[in-house]
């Protein structure tokens, strides 16, 4: 018999996989038959460190808190995808975040590629941003009145985003998209809009048609409670397929108010457009007198400082934004040409309002975040380098172990599918092995890598991620790919 004794200081690290325990027992038994040479396991021996490195996380406190949450909130969460429904198991409950890392209530540390779903592009809880927000907070959390900080952030957005001459701040991406679609209709005097299968533009009624994101994650074609009249004027085309768009325009001559899309899809997983597709949309919108809208809530200041429209060199008429421009606080915005934006109240007749819109805390966090992005030389090249390194490594390791894997990257945004590829639209994405992704997600989570809990969500790189973070992620990915 073999007795393994851990010192008290090592006890909290004794969380082993079955294979790790077997390795320890095997080594110890071998040592029993070897000549005496001191302790079989020193605290710093390679073997003991290997055992610790392959330990799996446990989630006792997270399970307890989530069990209670399910009695208090629908599904136990405040936003559906957080519930881990499509990947199995229960979500972990976070306690704190910093830089590129997050910690749950059980003390487990993760390399975090969700980044609060995109805003944390310079890293979580950045000291400069926190100090600025704390200083602003001393003056009040909300004014409900004009604030000089709104001017400052507005000027930064206008300077950066090619399509924006004027901007209206809101409190979320959904709210920005609600204002945007109303503005398209007010400007053109038309009702119908074209969106794309798998593109998500918030949870307003008229957009919950083949919407991707949480709707796709949960397998809901649409949402109950949305009246047929709310979606009757919403027409769906196929992403990266100009012919499908042209056919809708031809069938609805002089009736289309707006053509709306995610210029890089992040809510059906990561799907990159061709530049020719975006250029074709620009030409079709102009030809038919429709407003071309890039929903850059996710891609704005994420794939480049000027968003996807700068990245691809195609300028829309209107742009929606969110996430990064609030630096981690609730925010949204829509902006465009002066001609269109001056129709928004009180300059014009199209009404939209918000109690907390332009609040000083969100404006401050946004300003400091954009300053860092603007002033950091090569920021976006570095984001894309690390993102491409991660995706190339995941794809390489997946194929090495016999899995069909494809993926891509743009700026600080990335994603991959268990799919032979290429993935050019939602229909392609839906052919991916979601069951395998669920097992992959849980195994990566148990080893300290926090990824979006759905095959239909993109991932996010930050300036705070290091090559060491990426290398560690790929080492864990190699182990997991071998076990899938």
XYZ file of C-alpha atoms in Angstrom, residues 25-460:
436
model
C 0.344 6.684 -7.418
C 2.394 5.072 -10.165
C 5.395 7.267 -9.447
C 5.122 6.669 -5.734
C 4.891 2.898 -6.172
C 7.929 2.913 -8.445
C 9.826 4.922 -5.879
C 9.012 2.328 -3.212
C 11.128 -0.173 -5.115
C 13.971 2.260 -5.830
C 17.053 2.782 -3.689
C 16.490 5.161 -0.812
C 17.228 8.735 -1.924
C 15.127 11.000 0.229
C 11.467 11.965 -0.176
C 9.698 10.560 -3.207
C 8.051 13.963 -3.908
C 9.603 17.273 -3.117
C 7.289 20.301 -3.173
C 9.103 21.619 -6.236
C 9.675 18.398 -8.141
C 8.580 18.338 -11.783
C 6.240 15.432 -11.056
C 4.373 17.133 -8.252
C 4.032 20.320 -10.294
C 2.711 18.314 -13.230
C 0.024 16.822 -11.036
C -1.042 20.265 -9.854
C -1.000 21.648 -13.402
C -3.452 18.999 -14.597
C -5.892 19.408 -11.712
C -9.471 20.288 -12.521
C -11.376 23.150 -10.981
C -14.297 22.538 -8.654
C -17.286 24.882 -8.454
C -18.964 24.255 -5.092
C -19.751 27.875 -4.222
C -20.781 28.725 -7.784
C -23.238 25.818 -7.739
C -24.733 26.999 -4.438
C -25.141 30.603 -5.567
C -26.559 29.637 -8.951
C -29.054 27.243 -7.348
C -30.381 30.138 -5.281
C -30.310 32.469 -8.318
C -32.663 30.146 -10.187
C -35.288 30.735 -7.502
C -34.906 34.512 -7.820
C -34.372 35.260 -11.531
C -35.629 33.498 -14.687
C -33.064 30.809 -15.420
C -30.881 32.255 -12.676
C -29.375 34.947 -14.913
C -29.922 38.487 -16.159
C -29.087 37.601 -19.780
C -29.825 34.166 -21.312
C -26.472 33.102 -22.773
C -24.847 33.335 -19.339
C -26.821 30.281 -18.207
C -24.567 27.850 -20.167
C -27.661 26.108 -21.585
C -25.981 25.262 -24.894
C -22.723 23.953 -23.394
C -24.017 21.946 -20.455
C -23.365 22.303 -16.762
C -23.994 25.418 -14.749
C -22.250 28.778 -15.062
C -19.454 29.876 -12.777
C -20.172 32.881 -10.580
C -17.570 35.612 -10.840
C -16.120 37.455 -7.877
C -13.568 39.785 -9.501
C -11.728 40.581 -12.736
C -8.409 42.220 -13.542
C -6.455 42.568 -16.767
C -6.960 39.479 -18.911
C -8.008 37.319 -15.972
C -11.105 36.611 -13.936
C -11.753 34.811 -10.646
C -14.844 32.957 -9.503
C -16.280 32.633 -6.001
C -14.421 29.334 -5.521
C -11.096 31.104 -6.062
C -10.490 29.625 -9.532
C -8.528 31.902 -11.873
C -9.249 32.017 -15.614
C -7.669 33.418 -18.730
C -10.727 35.354 -19.907
C -11.596 35.598 -23.607
C -15.135 36.905 -23.050
C -14.051 40.271 -21.645
C -17.558 41.115 -20.386
C -18.738 40.355 -23.948
C -16.418 42.841 -25.623
C -16.030 46.067 -23.647
C -12.820 45.068 -21.808
C -10.544 45.696 -24.792
C -7.773 47.285 -22.719
C -8.264 44.719 -19.952
C -10.612 44.373 -17.014
C -10.603 46.948 -14.216
C -7.890 49.119 -15.764
C -6.352 51.341 -13.066
C -6.491 54.548 -15.131
C -10.140 53.979 -16.026
C -11.055 53.113 -12.437
C -9.326 56.186 -11.036
C -11.093 58.441 -13.537
C -14.491 56.881 -12.784
C -13.918 57.225 -9.038
C -13.053 60.912 -9.454
C -16.172 61.472 -11.549
C -18.307 59.549 -9.067
C -17.398 62.040 -6.358
C -19.298 64.628 -8.412
C -22.378 62.423 -8.818
C -23.429 59.255 -10.616
C -26.063 60.769 -12.892
C -27.100 64.324 -13.725
C -30.102 63.987 -16.018
C -28.789 67.193 -17.588
C -26.182 68.135 -20.206
C -22.626 67.201 -19.233
C -19.330 68.338 -20.757
C -18.134 64.723 -20.780
C -20.764 63.937 -23.434
C -19.131 66.493 -25.738
C -15.708 64.977 -25.177
C -16.743 61.409 -25.953
C -18.897 62.549 -28.886
C -15.927 64.334 -30.457
C -13.764 61.223 -30.056
C -16.401 59.032 -31.727
C -16.926 61.521 -34.582
C -13.180 61.832 -35.154
C -12.740 58.057 -35.281
C -15.761 56.637 -37.132
C -15.949 57.555 -40.862
C -19.765 57.587 -41.119
C -20.467 59.687 -38.025
C -21.010 63.466 -38.155
C -23.320 63.529 -35.137
C -24.047 60.986 -32.384
C -26.818 60.220 -29.883
C -25.876 58.317 -26.722
C -28.135 55.638 -25.240
C -27.804 53.046 -22.475
C -27.434 49.820 -24.459
C -26.885 48.412 -27.908
C -30.517 47.306 -28.081
C -31.673 50.840 -27.332
C -29.318 52.235 -29.981
C -30.719 49.822 -32.574
C -34.291 50.732 -31.639
C -33.520 54.394 -32.289
C -31.643 53.521 -35.468
C -34.471 51.595 -37.137
C -36.970 54.321 -36.286
C -34.610 56.876 -37.792
C -34.248 54.839 -41.010
C -38.014 54.868 -41.393
C -38.366 58.526 -40.485
C -35.690 59.531 -42.984
C -37.018 57.503 -45.918
C -40.746 57.482 -45.223
C -40.673 53.704 -45.788
C -41.342 50.790 -43.434
C -39.539 47.667 -44.595
C -36.017 46.796 -43.503
C -33.602 44.074 -44.600
C -31.538 42.209 -42.025
C -29.456 39.053 -42.299
C -29.991 35.556 -40.941
C -27.979 35.146 -37.755
C -27.274 38.851 -37.245
C -28.388 40.134 -33.850
C -29.439 43.730 -33.304
C -30.812 43.569 -29.789
C -34.083 42.219 -28.473
C -36.534 44.751 -29.909
C -39.550 43.023 -31.466
C -38.805 43.905 -35.070
C -35.306 42.395 -34.901
C -36.153 39.014 -33.374
C -36.316 37.288 -36.721
C -33.580 34.709 -37.416
C -31.572 36.706 -34.928
C -28.592 34.596 -33.905
C -27.025 35.239 -30.480
C -29.060 33.937 -27.535
C -31.967 33.076 -29.807
C -29.780 30.703 -31.813
C -28.049 29.452 -28.676
C -31.375 28.406 -27.175
C -32.712 27.022 -30.447
C -35.611 29.478 -30.628
C -36.527 30.483 -34.195
C -38.151 33.647 -32.875
C -39.458 34.801 -29.522
C -42.959 34.162 -28.209
C -44.690 37.435 -27.442
C -43.552 39.149 -30.630
C -46.656 40.006 -32.663
C -46.677 39.123 -36.337
C -47.261 42.775 -37.159
C -43.943 43.725 -35.498
C -41.886 41.551 -37.839
C -44.005 41.779 -40.991
C -41.792 44.567 -42.330
C -38.528 42.768 -41.495
C -37.089 40.848 -44.451
C -34.175 38.421 -44.097
C -31.316 37.903 -46.533
C -28.346 35.530 -46.479
C -25.021 36.897 -45.227
C -22.224 37.086 -47.813
C -24.823 36.525 -50.580
C -25.474 39.690 -52.608
C -27.963 37.933 -54.883
C -30.305 37.305 -51.948
C -30.239 41.016 -51.073
C -30.779 42.127 -54.639
C -33.766 39.794 -54.959
C -35.431 41.400 -51.918
C -34.862 44.902 -53.254
C -36.316 43.919 -56.614
C -39.381 42.344 -55.008
C -39.963 45.390 -52.792
C -39.165 48.342 -55.041
C -39.152 51.720 -53.280
C -40.267 50.094 -50.016
C -36.978 49.382 -48.216
C -36.066 51.913 -45.521
C -32.853 50.328 -44.293
C -30.307 47.588 -44.894
C -28.869 46.524 -41.543
C -26.055 44.112 -40.704
C -23.212 43.244 -38.383
C -20.193 44.115 -40.598
C -18.411 41.224 -38.891
C -20.867 38.737 -37.444
C -20.307 37.965 -33.777
C -23.690 36.569 -32.846
C -23.635 33.452 -35.028
C -20.109 32.762 -33.970
C -17.384 34.713 -35.779
C -18.177 35.191 -39.481
C -16.157 37.581 -41.604
C -17.649 39.251 -44.695
C -15.878 39.596 -47.989
C -15.025 43.173 -48.867
C -16.903 42.667 -52.148
C -20.037 41.796 -50.184
C -19.870 45.015 -48.162
C -19.098 47.066 -51.257
C -22.048 45.451 -53.013
C -24.372 46.331 -50.144
C -23.181 49.932 -50.276
C -23.986 50.088 -53.986
C -27.406 48.433 -53.598
C -28.464 50.729 -50.740
C -27.460 53.787 -52.751
C -29.195 52.533 -55.873
C -32.480 51.853 -54.074
C -32.471 54.883 -51.759
C -32.187 52.807 -48.571
C -30.147 53.664 -45.492
C -27.131 51.366 -45.065
C -26.546 50.628 -41.375
C -23.545 48.923 -39.813
C -24.399 47.601 -36.381
C -21.000 48.088 -34.769
C -22.090 47.502 -31.181
C -19.598 44.635 -31.170
C -17.091 45.661 -33.866
C -16.897 49.384 -33.084
C -13.435 50.289 -31.724
C -12.902 46.507 -31.540
C -11.658 45.439 -34.991
C -10.005 48.826 -35.577
C -10.188 52.285 -34.020
C -12.668 53.360 -36.705
C -14.585 50.096 -36.512
C -15.284 47.581 -39.250
C -16.052 50.408 -41.697
C -12.465 51.575 -41.388
C -11.140 47.994 -41.407
C -12.874 47.182 -44.710
C -12.967 50.675 -46.213
C -16.761 50.748 -46.698
C -18.769 53.609 -45.193
C -22.440 53.187 -44.168
C -25.005 55.954 -43.627
C -25.711 55.108 -39.976
C -23.745 53.245 -37.319
C -24.801 51.774 -33.993
C -22.245 51.370 -31.216
C -21.899 50.175 -27.628
C -19.634 47.967 -25.517
C -16.128 49.475 -25.977
C -17.332 53.100 -26.001
C -18.568 52.652 -22.423
C -15.365 51.101 -21.103
C -17.321 48.457 -19.175
C -20.271 50.599 -18.096
C -23.741 50.486 -19.724
C -23.767 52.512 -22.948
C -24.971 52.568 -26.517
C -24.951 55.105 -29.347
C -26.071 55.668 -32.899
C -24.648 58.170 -35.308
C -24.437 59.102 -38.950
C -24.544 61.908 -41.446
C -25.677 65.293 -40.212
C -28.572 65.258 -42.677
C -30.015 62.086 -41.141
C -29.139 62.742 -37.495
C -30.759 66.195 -37.426
C -34.110 64.418 -37.711
C -33.656 63.119 -34.133
C -35.525 65.071 -31.414
C -35.178 67.780 -30.322
C -33.468 68.868 -33.570
C -36.133 67.055 -35.580
C -39.388 65.130 -35.227
C -38.134 61.568 -34.614
C -38.462 60.972 -30.893
C -36.070 58.997 -28.714
C -35.003 59.631 -25.112
C -33.328 58.041 -22.082
C -33.057 58.973 -18.401
C -29.469 57.773 -17.927
C -28.239 58.445 -21.463
C -24.892 60.233 -21.472
C -24.395 59.679 -17.744
C -21.008 60.919 -16.499
C -19.686 57.549 -15.320
C -20.152 55.803 -18.660
C -18.815 58.829 -20.532
C -15.695 58.894 -18.352
C -14.979 55.179 -18.735
C -15.482 55.477 -22.492
C -13.207 58.488 -22.826
C -10.339 56.851 -20.935
C -10.717 53.589 -22.870
C -10.694 55.322 -26.250
C -7.693 57.431 -25.213
C -5.724 54.263 -24.520
C -6.692 52.725 -27.840
C -5.951 55.927 -29.751
C -2.613 56.595 -28.079
C -1.206 53.056 -27.997
C 0.919 52.649 -31.122
C 0.092 49.480 -33.021
C -2.737 48.542 -30.630
C -4.925 46.887 -33.250
C -2.067 45.155 -35.039
C -1.089 43.649 -31.699
C -4.666 42.591 -30.930
C -4.920 40.872 -34.294
C -1.496 39.245 -33.967
C -2.446 37.649 -30.661
C -5.918 36.724 -31.889
C -4.539 35.099 -35.028
C -1.931 33.242 -32.998
C -4.680 31.883 -30.755
C -6.974 30.841 -33.599
C -4.181 29.339 -35.717
C -3.071 27.371 -32.680
C -6.556 26.084 -31.867
C -7.198 25.053 -35.470
C -3.777 23.368 -35.746
C -4.239 21.423 -32.516
C -7.776 20.464 -33.384
C -6.749 19.053 -36.754
C -3.782 17.293 -35.188
C -6.214 15.328 -33.043
C -8.602 14.573 -35.893
C -11.253 17.266 -35.447
C -12.852 19.376 -38.174
C -12.047 22.950 -37.125
C -12.120 26.327 -38.845
C -11.761 29.868 -37.519
C -10.815 33.468 -38.115
C -9.861 36.792 -36.589
C -10.320 40.542 -37.172
C -8.609 43.013 -34.877
C -9.470 42.064 -31.299
C -12.322 39.719 -32.261
C -12.060 36.026 -33.128
C -13.910 32.745 -33.286
C -13.862 29.151 -34.459
C -16.251 26.306 -35.262
C -16.061 22.529 -35.102
C -16.757 22.523 -38.818
C -14.768 21.762 -41.972
C -15.558 25.268 -43.205
C -15.627 27.669 -44.737
C -18.345 29.355 -42.652
C -19.802 32.273 -44.590
C -23.273 32.578 -43.085
C -25.590 31.314 -40.370
C -26.586 28.215 -42.330
C -22.923 27.193 -42.515
C -22.444 27.911 -38.809
C -25.468 25.775 -37.906
C -23.723 22.722 -39.404
C -21.061 22.881 -36.677
C -20.784 20.216 -33.978
C -22.439 22.041 -31.070
C -22.312 18.972 -28.824
C -18.550 18.747 -29.243
C -18.228 22.473 -28.580
C -20.128 22.012 -25.325
C -17.697 19.333 -24.148
C -14.741 21.464 -25.286
C -16.076 24.467 -23.377
C -16.541 22.571 -20.111
C -13.112 20.933 -20.305
C -11.399 24.261 -21.043
C -13.311 25.882 -18.176
C -12.237 23.175 -15.750
C -8.621 23.872 -16.708
C -8.744 27.659 -16.346
C -9.800 29.087 -19.734
C -13.017 31.115 -19.852
C -14.604 31.168 -23.310
C -18.010 32.306 -24.547
C -20.519 29.587 -23.567
C -21.966 29.107 -27.042
C -20.713 28.059 -30.453
C -22.722 31.059 -31.716
C -20.674 33.724 -29.920
C -17.380 35.392 -30.842
C -14.389 35.712 -28.526
C -12.414 38.796 -27.601
